[in-house]
Amino acid sequence: MTEQSLIYGVDVHSRSIASFPAEENRSIFIVATYSLKESQVFLLEADDRWSRVNGKKFSHGKGEVLHLSTNPIAESLIFSECSFSPSPDKTISSQVSICELNEATSTVKTHSIFPCPKESQRCLKTEFNSDGSKLGILTDNSVFICDVETSNGNTMKETFSQKFEAKTSSFVWDKHSKGKIFYVSYGKDLAFVDIRSDKPETLLTNRLSRITAIDCNPLTPNQISCGSEDGKLTIWDIRNCDKPVFITHEHQHMIWDIKY
């Protein structure tokens, strides 16, 4: 690990980052890390006065974290995370947790857990909807939706689920639907899913390369961006998917993630 890494408040390998809702005079982020030691999460705060980033570590006992998402409206530091760890029977245990950081005690409190269903192998991504009332969970072959406030004790129960024929790779809420619509990529297809409907609608099918990342434009309805395995970035108007609104192919490697 280089000295440069220490400047940015994290002294171990990192895997995922998410920003907490803006506070007055604070710019704060959470970072998931992994190492040979027990995994940790870091709270990073940008210090504009000194042009540096300060980091504070929290022990994380739930294994390695694959993905993080922060609650967009909560005043406290609430986040969800996908993690996995070895089980006593030498298999991999995967789950999603809703947790809260306590800055005063440097501890992580777990509010509720969603164990990975038996028909799936691993939880890949988790994301709160725009008002923080629902949590979307992407596994390797399905999407599950849970109501955040109606968890049964310590366990979240899904209120909606959708299984796909091929392996899934990315998931995002439609930011204009108040938790009723989401997009998911599976195989070389992209689907539009309305939880009030019986089945998903395929928007893009049989693409030349697998879609690996998607995001929804928060300002313009019906517009999404897709990154693919071949490094291509496209922007689509879902009302007319005959051709993309914008396309560029400047990357020489797979696109891992995209954000507006």
PDB file of C-alpha atoms in Angstrom:
ATOM      1  CA  MET A   1       0.000   0.000   0.000  1.00  0.00           C
ATOM      2  CA  THR A   2       1.485   3.315  -1.023  1.00  0.00           C
ATOM      3  CA  GLU A   3       1.784   6.440   1.080  1.00  0.00           C
ATOM      4  CA  GLN A   4      -0.584   8.176  -1.340  1.00  0.00           C
ATOM      5  CA  SER A   5      -3.421   5.879  -0.228  1.00  0.00           C
ATOM      6  CA  LEU A   6      -3.098   7.068   3.367  1.00  0.00           C
ATOM      7  CA  ILE A   7      -3.810  10.633   2.285  1.00  0.00           C
ATOM      8  CA  TYR A   8      -7.325   9.616   1.368  1.00  0.00           C
ATOM      9  CA  GLY A   9      -8.121   8.054   4.724  1.00  0.00           C
ATOM     10  CA  VAL A  10      -8.089   4.345   3.787  1.00  0.00           C
ATOM     11  CA  ASP A  11      -5.074   2.126   4.445  1.00  0.00           C
ATOM     12  CA  VAL A  12      -6.413  -1.188   3.070  1.00  0.00           C
ATOM     13  CA  HIS A  13      -7.885  -2.345  -0.243  1.00  0.00           C
ATOM     14  CA  SER A  14     -11.319  -0.868  -0.954  1.00  0.00           C
ATOM     15  CA  ARG A  15     -14.183  -2.272  -2.973  1.00  0.00           C
ATOM     16  CA  SER A  16     -17.283  -0.040  -2.850  1.00  0.00           C
ATOM     17  CA  ILE A  17     -18.107   3.590  -2.026  1.00  0.00           C
ATOM     18  CA  ALA A  18     -21.362   5.475  -1.417  1.00  0.00           C
ATOM     19  CA  SER A  19     -22.132   9.035  -0.337  1.00  0.00           C
ATOM     20  CA  PHE A  20     -24.377   9.913   2.581  1.00  0.00           C
ATOM     21  CA  PRO A  21     -27.061  12.602   2.138  1.00  0.00           C
ATOM     22  CA  ALA A  22     -25.605  16.083   2.243  1.00  0.00           C
ATOM     23  CA  GLU A  23     -25.267  17.650   5.681  1.00  0.00           C
ATOM     24  CA  GLU A  24     -24.564  21.302   6.273  1.00  0.00           C
ATOM     25  CA  ASN A  25     -20.806  21.865   6.064  1.00  0.00           C
ATOM     26  CA  ARG A  26     -20.090  18.109   5.681  1.00  0.00           C
ATOM     27  CA  SER A  27     -19.261  15.901   2.696  1.00  0.00           C
ATOM     28  CA  ILE A  28     -19.177  12.306   3.923  1.00  0.00           C
ATOM     29  CA  PHE A  29     -18.831   8.891   2.291  1.00  0.00           C
ATOM     30  CA  ILE A  30     -18.714   5.269   3.362  1.00  0.00           C
ATOM     31  CA  VAL A  31     -16.177   2.849   1.889  1.00  0.00           C
ATOM     32  CA  ALA A  32     -16.162  -0.943   2.126  1.00  0.00           C
ATOM     33  CA  THR A  33     -12.738  -2.547   2.425  1.00  0.00           C
ATOM     34  CA  TYR A  34     -11.340  -6.053   2.481  1.00  0.00           C
ATOM     35  CA  SER A  35      -8.059  -7.472   3.706  1.00  0.00           C
ATOM     36  CA  LEU A  36      -6.547 -10.576   5.302  1.00  0.00           C
ATOM     37  CA  LYS A  37      -7.711  -9.165   8.621  1.00  0.00           C
ATOM     38  CA  GLU A  38     -11.332  -8.636   9.637  1.00  0.00           C
ATOM     39  CA  SER A  39     -13.151  -6.497   7.097  1.00  0.00           C
ATOM     40  CA  GLN A  40     -13.806  -2.866   7.952  1.00  0.00           C
ATOM     41  CA  VAL A  41     -15.888   0.030   6.703  1.00  0.00           C
ATOM     42  CA  PHE A  42     -14.505   3.557   6.648  1.00  0.00           C
ATOM     43  CA  LEU A  43     -16.323   6.843   7.088  1.00  0.00           C
ATOM     44  CA  LEU A  44     -14.578   9.460   4.960  1.00  0.00           C
ATOM     45  CA  GLU A  45     -15.067  13.190   5.343  1.00  0.00           C
ATOM     46  CA  ALA A  46     -13.756  15.777   2.905  1.00  0.00           C
ATOM     47  CA  ASP A  47     -11.902  18.572   4.677  1.00  0.00           C
ATOM     48  CA  ASP A  48     -12.175  21.459   2.229  1.00  0.00           C
ATOM     49  CA  ARG A  49     -10.162  23.790   4.434  1.00  0.00           C
ATOM     50  CA  TRP A  50      -7.056  21.576   4.309  1.00  0.00           C
ATOM     51  CA  SER A  51      -7.818  19.909   0.953  1.00  0.00           C
ATOM     52  CA  ARG A  52      -7.678  16.404   2.358  1.00  0.00           C
ATOM     53  CA  VAL A  53      -9.917  13.477   3.281  1.00  0.00           C
ATOM     54  CA  ASN A  54     -10.091  12.187   6.851  1.00  0.00           C
ATOM     55  CA  GLY A  55     -10.981   8.554   7.506  1.00  0.00           C
ATOM     56  CA  LYS A  56     -12.468   6.776  10.514  1.00  0.00           C
ATOM     57  CA  LYS A  57     -12.615   2.979  10.630  1.00  0.00           C
ATOM     58  CA  PHE A  58     -15.384   0.744  11.949  1.00  0.00           C
ATOM     59  CA  SER A  59     -15.049  -3.006  12.507  1.00  0.00           C
ATOM     60  CA  HIS A  60     -17.385  -5.027  10.304  1.00  0.00           C
ATOM     61  CA  GLY A  61     -18.055  -8.585  11.431  1.00  0.00           C
ATOM     62  CA  LYS A  62     -20.250  -9.742   8.555  1.00  0.00           C
ATOM     63  CA  GLY A  63     -17.536 -10.753   6.124  1.00  0.00           C
ATOM     64  CA  GLU A  64     -16.398  -9.134   2.898  1.00  0.00           C
ATOM     65  CA  VAL A  65     -18.634  -6.391   1.518  1.00  0.00           C
ATOM     66  CA  LEU A  66     -19.442  -6.429  -2.200  1.00  0.00           C
ATOM     67  CA  HIS A  67     -21.687  -3.378  -2.443  1.00  0.00           C
ATOM     68  CA  LEU A  68     -22.957  -0.427  -0.392  1.00  0.00           C
ATOM     69  CA  SER A  69     -25.975   1.867  -0.629  1.00  0.00           C
ATOM     70  CA  THR A  70     -26.915   4.732   1.705  1.00  0.00           C
ATOM     71  CA  ASN A  71     -30.409   5.738   2.783  1.00  0.00           C
ATOM     72  CA  PRO A  72     -31.165   8.908   0.768  1.00  0.00           C
ATOM     73  CA  ILE A  73     -33.331  10.646   3.390  1.00  0.00           C
ATOM     74  CA  ALA A  74     -32.278   9.340   6.819  1.00  0.00           C
ATOM     75  CA  GLU A  75     -30.673  11.881   9.151  1.00  0.00           C
ATOM     76  CA  SER A  76     -28.556   9.166  10.780  1.00  0.00           C
ATOM     77  CA  LEU A  77     -25.799   7.265   8.942  1.00  0.00           C
ATOM     78  CA  ILE A  78     -27.897   4.335   7.712  1.00  0.00           C
ATOM     79  CA  PHE A  79     -26.674   2.132   4.877  1.00  0.00           C
ATOM     80  CA  SER A  80     -27.302  -1.270   3.330  1.00  0.00           C
ATOM     81  CA  GLU A  81     -24.594  -3.697   2.290  1.00  0.00           C
ATOM     82  CA  CYS A  82     -24.158  -6.997   0.456  1.00  0.00           C
ATOM     83  CA  SER A  83     -21.642  -9.250   2.174  1.00  0.00           C
ATOM     84  CA  PHE A  84     -20.447 -12.838   2.148  1.00  0.00           C
ATOM     85  CA  SER A  85     -18.445 -15.015   4.513  1.00  0.00           C
ATOM     86  CA  PRO A  86     -17.458 -18.697   4.892  1.00  0.00           C
ATOM     87  CA  SER A  87     -19.927 -20.874   6.812  1.00  0.00           C
ATOM     88  CA  PRO A  88     -18.984 -23.694   9.217  1.00  0.00           C
ATOM     89  CA  ASP A  89     -19.959 -26.239   6.539  1.00  0.00           C
ATOM     90  CA  LYS A  90     -17.337 -24.684   4.201  1.00  0.00           C
ATOM     91  CA  THR A  91     -19.933 -23.044   1.952  1.00  0.00           C
ATOM     92  CA  ILE A  92     -20.306 -19.316   1.310  1.00  0.00           C
ATOM     93  CA  SER A  93     -22.999 -17.479   3.240  1.00  0.00           C
ATOM     94  CA  SER A  94     -24.352 -14.337   1.565  1.00  0.00           C
ATOM     95  CA  GLN A  95     -26.712 -11.709   2.948  1.00  0.00           C
ATOM     96  CA  VAL A  96     -27.884  -8.101   2.825  1.00  0.00           C
ATOM     97  CA  SER A  97     -27.960  -6.005   5.995  1.00  0.00           C
ATOM     98  CA  ILE A  98     -29.333  -2.587   6.902  1.00  0.00           C
ATOM     99  CA  CYS A  99     -26.838  -1.026   9.302  1.00  0.00           C
ATOM    100  CA  GLU A 100     -26.124   2.247  11.083  1.00  0.00           C
ATOM    101  CA  LEU A 101     -22.803   3.886  11.903  1.00  0.00           C
ATOM    102  CA  ASN A 102     -22.382   5.404  15.367  1.00  0.00           C
ATOM    103  CA  GLU A 103     -19.601   7.979  15.170  1.00  0.00           C
ATOM    104  CA  ALA A 104     -19.444   8.474  18.943  1.00  0.00           C
ATOM    105  CA  THR A 105     -18.713   4.807  19.711  1.00  0.00           C
ATOM    106  CA  SER A 106     -17.147   3.802  16.352  1.00  0.00           C
ATOM    107  CA  THR A 107     -19.559   0.869  16.114  1.00  0.00           C
ATOM    108  CA  VAL A 108     -21.844  -0.577  13.450  1.00  0.00           C
ATOM    109  CA  LYS A 109     -25.374  -1.521  14.504  1.00  0.00           C
ATOM    110  CA  THR A 110     -27.343  -4.017  12.407  1.00  0.00           C
ATOM    111  CA  HIS A 111     -31.060  -3.210  12.113  1.00  0.00           C
ATOM    112  CA  SER A 112     -32.220  -6.040   9.853  1.00  0.00           C
ATOM    113  CA  ILE A 113     -30.915  -8.840   7.621  1.00  0.00           C
ATOM    114  CA  PHE A 114     -32.009 -10.462   4.362  1.00  0.00           C
ATOM    115  CA  PRO A 115     -30.380 -13.916   3.960  1.00  0.00           C
ATOM    116  CA  CYS A 116     -29.660 -14.922   0.377  1.00  0.00           C
ATOM    117  CA  PRO A 117     -32.456 -17.300  -0.758  1.00  0.00           C
ATOM    118  CA  LYS A 118     -31.533 -20.921  -1.436  1.00  0.00           C
ATOM    119  CA  GLU A 119     -32.398 -20.607  -5.131  1.00  0.00           C
ATOM    120  CA  SER A 120     -29.679 -17.941  -5.496  1.00  0.00           C
ATOM    121  CA  GLN A 121     -25.967 -18.250  -4.846  1.00  0.00           C
ATOM    122  CA  ARG A 122     -24.992 -14.728  -3.835  1.00  0.00           C
ATOM    123  CA  CYS A 123     -26.380 -11.236  -3.226  1.00  0.00           C
ATOM    124  CA  LEU A 124     -24.663  -8.850  -5.652  1.00  0.00           C
ATOM    125  CA  LYS A 125     -26.133  -5.389  -5.154  1.00  0.00           C
ATOM    126  CA  THR A 126     -28.486  -3.500  -2.872  1.00  0.00           C
ATOM    127  CA  GLU A 127     -30.069  -0.087  -3.379  1.00  0.00           C
ATOM    128  CA  PHE A 128     -32.611   2.062  -1.522  1.00  0.00           C
ATOM    129  CA  ASN A 129     -35.340   3.665  -3.601  1.00  0.00           C
ATOM    130  CA  SER A 130     -35.588   7.464  -3.757  1.00  0.00           C
ATOM    131  CA  ASP A 131     -37.531   7.911  -0.496  1.00  0.00           C
ATOM    132  CA  GLY A 132     -35.757   5.171   1.458  1.00  0.00           C
ATOM    133  CA  SER A 133     -38.926   3.142   2.032  1.00  0.00           C
ATOM    134  CA  LYS A 134     -37.929   0.147  -0.112  1.00  0.00           C
ATOM    135  CA  LEU A 135     -34.728  -1.809  -0.581  1.00  0.00           C
ATOM    136  CA  GLY A 136     -33.932  -3.532  -3.865  1.00  0.00           C
ATOM    137  CA  ILE A 137     -31.687  -6.600  -3.696  1.00  0.00           C
ATOM    138  CA  LEU A 138     -30.010  -8.140  -6.741  1.00  0.00           C
ATOM    139  CA  THR A 139     -28.884 -11.765  -6.547  1.00  0.00           C
ATOM    140  CA  ASP A 140     -27.217 -13.756  -9.299  1.00  0.00           C
ATOM    141  CA  ASN A 141     -30.584 -14.699 -10.854  1.00  0.00           C
ATOM    142  CA  SER A 142     -33.339 -12.600  -9.211  1.00  0.00           C
ATOM    143  CA  VAL A 143     -34.416  -9.241  -7.813  1.00  0.00           C
ATOM    144  CA  PHE A 144     -36.111  -8.969  -4.415  1.00  0.00           C
ATOM    145  CA  ILE A 145     -37.889  -5.899  -3.031  1.00  0.00           C
ATOM    146  CA  CYS A 146     -38.273  -5.413   0.736  1.00  0.00           C
ATOM    147  CA  ASP A 147     -40.177  -2.767   2.699  1.00  0.00           C
ATOM    148  CA  VAL A 148     -37.656  -1.172   5.039  1.00  0.00           C
ATOM    149  CA  GLU A 149     -40.061  -0.249   7.848  1.00  0.00           C
ATOM    150  CA  THR A 150     -41.966  -3.549   8.008  1.00  0.00           C
ATOM    151  CA  SER A 151     -39.129  -5.980   8.685  1.00  0.00           C
ATOM    152  CA  ASN A 152     -40.177  -8.947  10.821  1.00  0.00           C
ATOM    153  CA  GLY A 153     -37.999  -8.592  13.891  1.00  0.00           C
ATOM    154  CA  ASN A 154     -34.433  -8.728  12.628  1.00  0.00           C
ATOM    155  CA  THR A 155     -35.281 -10.301   9.260  1.00  0.00           C
ATOM    156  CA  MET A 156     -36.409  -8.459   6.139  1.00  0.00           C
ATOM    157  CA  LYS A 157     -39.220 -10.072   4.162  1.00  0.00           C
ATOM    158  CA  GLU A 158     -39.607  -9.516   0.454  1.00  0.00           C
ATOM    159  CA  THR A 159     -42.818  -7.957  -0.842  1.00  0.00           C
ATOM    160  CA  PHE A 160     -41.928  -8.609  -4.488  1.00  0.00           C
ATOM    161  CA  SER A 161     -39.540 -10.869  -6.375  1.00  0.00           C
ATOM    162  CA  GLN A 162     -38.712 -11.528 -10.009  1.00  0.00           C
ATOM    163  CA  LYS A 163     -36.565 -14.373 -11.292  1.00  0.00           C
ATOM    164  CA  PHE A 164     -34.726 -14.225 -14.636  1.00  0.00           C
ATOM    165  CA  GLU A 165     -33.665 -16.949 -17.045  1.00  0.00           C
ATOM    166  CA  ALA A 166     -30.046 -15.799 -17.336  1.00  0.00           C
ATOM    167  CA  LYS A 167     -27.490 -14.516 -14.844  1.00  0.00           C
ATOM    168  CA  THR A 168     -28.183 -10.977 -13.691  1.00  0.00           C
ATOM    169  CA  SER A 169     -25.468  -8.320 -13.638  1.00  0.00           C
ATOM    170  CA  SER A 170     -26.928  -4.936 -12.615  1.00  0.00           C
ATOM    171  CA  PHE A 171     -30.000  -3.293 -11.112  1.00  0.00           C
ATOM    172  CA  VAL A 172     -31.233   0.277 -10.584  1.00  0.00           C
ATOM    173  CA  TRP A 173     -34.430   1.968  -9.437  1.00  0.00           C
ATOM    174  CA  ASP A 174     -36.270   4.325 -11.759  1.00  0.00           C
ATOM    175  CA  LYS A 175     -35.798   7.595  -9.878  1.00  0.00           C
ATOM    176  CA  HIS A 176     -39.152   8.985 -11.039  1.00  0.00           C
ATOM    177  CA  SER A 177     -41.461   6.098 -10.074  1.00  0.00           C
ATOM    178  CA  LYS A 178     -41.486   6.299  -6.242  1.00  0.00           C
ATOM    179  CA  GLY A 179     -40.346   2.713  -5.814  1.00  0.00           C
ATOM    180  CA  LYS A 180     -42.620   1.087  -8.393  1.00  0.00           C
ATOM    181  CA  ILE A 181     -40.277   0.586 -11.374  1.00  0.00           C
ATOM    182  CA  PHE A 182     -36.734  -0.710 -11.738  1.00  0.00           C
ATOM    183  CA  TYR A 183     -34.369  -1.861 -14.493  1.00  0.00           C
ATOM    184  CA  VAL A 184     -32.282  -5.023 -14.443  1.00  0.00           C
ATOM    185  CA  SER A 185     -29.743  -6.472 -16.867  1.00  0.00           C
ATOM    186  CA  TYR A 186     -29.536 -10.228 -17.321  1.00  0.00           C
ATOM    187  CA  GLY A 187     -27.513 -12.138 -19.878  1.00  0.00           C
ATOM    188  CA  LYS A 188     -27.386  -9.800 -22.877  1.00  0.00           C
ATOM    189  CA  ASP A 189     -30.835  -8.315 -22.215  1.00  0.00           C
ATOM    190  CA  LEU A 190     -32.218  -5.341 -20.293  1.00  0.00           C
ATOM    191  CA  ALA A 191     -35.652  -5.476 -18.664  1.00  0.00           C
ATOM    192  CA  PHE A 192     -38.098  -2.880 -17.369  1.00  0.00           C
ATOM    193  CA  VAL A 193     -39.976  -4.158 -14.311  1.00  0.00           C
ATOM    194  CA  ASP A 194     -43.112  -2.570 -12.847  1.00  0.00           C
ATOM    195  CA  ILE A 195     -43.915  -4.254  -9.519  1.00  0.00           C
ATOM    196  CA  ARG A 196     -47.623  -3.660 -10.222  1.00  0.00           C
ATOM    197  CA  SER A 197     -47.402  -5.789 -13.381  1.00  0.00           C
ATOM    198  CA  ASP A 198     -47.344  -9.565 -13.864  1.00  0.00           C
ATOM    199  CA  LYS A 199     -44.143  -9.804 -15.879  1.00  0.00           C
ATOM    200  CA  PRO A 200     -41.119  -7.713 -16.933  1.00  0.00           C
ATOM    201  CA  GLU A 201     -40.876  -5.953 -20.282  1.00  0.00           C
ATOM    202  CA  THR A 202     -37.718  -6.484 -22.324  1.00  0.00           C
ATOM    203  CA  LEU A 203     -36.247  -3.190 -23.553  1.00  0.00           C
ATOM    204  CA  LEU A 204     -32.976  -4.382 -25.105  1.00  0.00           C
ATOM    205  CA  THR A 205     -32.426  -7.956 -26.205  1.00  0.00           C
ATOM    206  CA  ASN A 206     -29.609 -10.121 -27.546  1.00  0.00           C
ATOM    207  CA  ARG A 207     -26.982  -7.408 -27.313  1.00  0.00           C
ATOM    208  CA  LEU A 208     -23.544  -8.072 -28.778  1.00  0.00           C
ATOM    209  CA  SER A 209     -22.013  -7.742 -25.325  1.00  0.00           C
ATOM    210  CA  ARG A 210     -23.334  -8.302 -21.807  1.00  0.00           C
ATOM    211  CA  ILE A 211     -24.642  -5.190 -20.007  1.00  0.00           C
ATOM    212  CA  THR A 212     -22.639  -4.790 -16.800  1.00  0.00           C
ATOM    213  CA  ALA A 213     -23.833  -1.445 -15.383  1.00  0.00           C
ATOM    214  CA  ILE A 214     -26.973   0.691 -15.602  1.00  0.00           C
ATOM    215  CA  ASP A 215     -28.178   3.951 -14.078  1.00  0.00           C
ATOM    216  CA  CYS A 216     -31.273   6.120 -14.364  1.00  0.00           C
ATOM    217  CA  ASN A 217     -31.079   9.845 -15.124  1.00  0.00           C
ATOM    218  CA  PRO A 218     -32.368  11.641 -11.989  1.00  0.00           C
ATOM    219  CA  LEU A 219     -33.356  14.770 -13.941  1.00  0.00           C
ATOM    220  CA  THR A 220     -34.776  13.384 -17.190  1.00  0.00           C
ATOM    221  CA  PRO A 221     -37.553  10.757 -17.052  1.00  0.00           C
ATOM    222  CA  ASN A 222     -37.344   7.714 -19.360  1.00  0.00           C
ATOM    223  CA  GLN A 223     -33.584   8.035 -19.842  1.00  0.00           C
ATOM    224  CA  ILE A 224     -31.086   5.383 -18.749  1.00  0.00           C
ATOM    225  CA  SER A 225     -27.389   4.741 -19.325  1.00  0.00           C
ATOM    226  CA  CYS A 226     -25.807   1.340 -19.911  1.00  0.00           C
ATOM    227  CA  GLY A 227     -22.204   0.189 -19.681  1.00  0.00           C
ATOM    228  CA  SER A 228     -21.199  -3.114 -21.244  1.00  0.00           C
ATOM    229  CA  GLU A 229     -18.570  -5.808 -21.071  1.00  0.00           C
ATOM    230  CA  ASP A 230     -16.844  -4.523 -24.210  1.00  0.00           C
ATOM    231  CA  GLY A 231     -16.364  -1.019 -22.729  1.00  0.00           C
ATOM    232  CA  LYS A 232     -19.215   0.615 -24.647  1.00  0.00           C
ATOM    233  CA  LEU A 233     -21.356   3.319 -22.994  1.00  0.00           C
ATOM    234  CA  THR A 234     -24.847   4.027 -24.346  1.00  0.00           C
ATOM    235  CA  ILE A 235     -27.711   6.336 -23.325  1.00  0.00           C
ATOM    236  CA  TRP A 236     -31.266   5.269 -24.164  1.00  0.00           C
ATOM    237  CA  ASP A 237     -34.740   6.772 -24.224  1.00  0.00           C
ATOM    238  CA  ILE A 238     -36.843   3.799 -23.110  1.00  0.00           C
ATOM    239  CA  ARG A 239     -39.809   5.012 -25.182  1.00  0.00           C
ATOM    240  CA  ASN A 240     -37.833   4.236 -28.343  1.00  0.00           C
ATOM    241  CA  CYS A 241     -35.124   1.600 -28.016  1.00  0.00           C
ATOM    242  CA  ASP A 242     -34.465   1.205 -31.747  1.00  0.00           C
ATOM    243  CA  LYS A 243     -31.175   3.062 -31.335  1.00  0.00           C
ATOM    244  CA  PRO A 244     -29.363   4.842 -28.483  1.00  0.00           C
ATOM    245  CA  VAL A 245     -29.516   8.585 -27.931  1.00  0.00           C
ATOM    246  CA  PHE A 246     -25.761   8.599 -27.367  1.00  0.00           C
ATOM    247  CA  ILE A 247     -22.973   6.066 -27.780  1.00  0.00           C
ATOM    248  CA  THR A 248     -19.248   6.090 -27.072  1.00  0.00           C
ATOM    249  CA  HIS A 249     -16.609   3.393 -27.011  1.00  0.00           C
ATOM    250  CA  GLU A 250     -13.579   5.005 -25.388  1.00  0.00           C
ATOM    251  CA  HIS A 251     -12.883   2.300 -22.800  1.00  0.00           C
ATOM    252  CA  GLN A 252     -10.598  -0.647 -23.485  1.00  0.00           C
ATOM    253  CA  HIS A 253     -11.999  -2.700 -20.615  1.00  0.00           C
ATOM    254  CA  MET A 254     -15.318  -3.698 -19.081  1.00  0.00           C
ATOM    255  CA  ILE A 255     -17.371  -0.915 -17.486  1.00  0.00           C
ATOM    256  CA  TRP A 256     -17.865  -1.829 -13.828  1.00  0.00           C
ATOM    257  CA  ASP A 257     -20.210   0.976 -12.830  1.00  0.00           C
ATOM    258  CA  ILE A 258     -21.754   4.212 -14.079  1.00  0.00           C
ATOM    259  CA  LYS A 259     -23.403   7.061 -12.182  1.00  0.00           C
ATOM    260  CA  TYR A 260     -25.238  10.263 -12.989  1.00  0.00           C
TER     261      TYR A 260
END
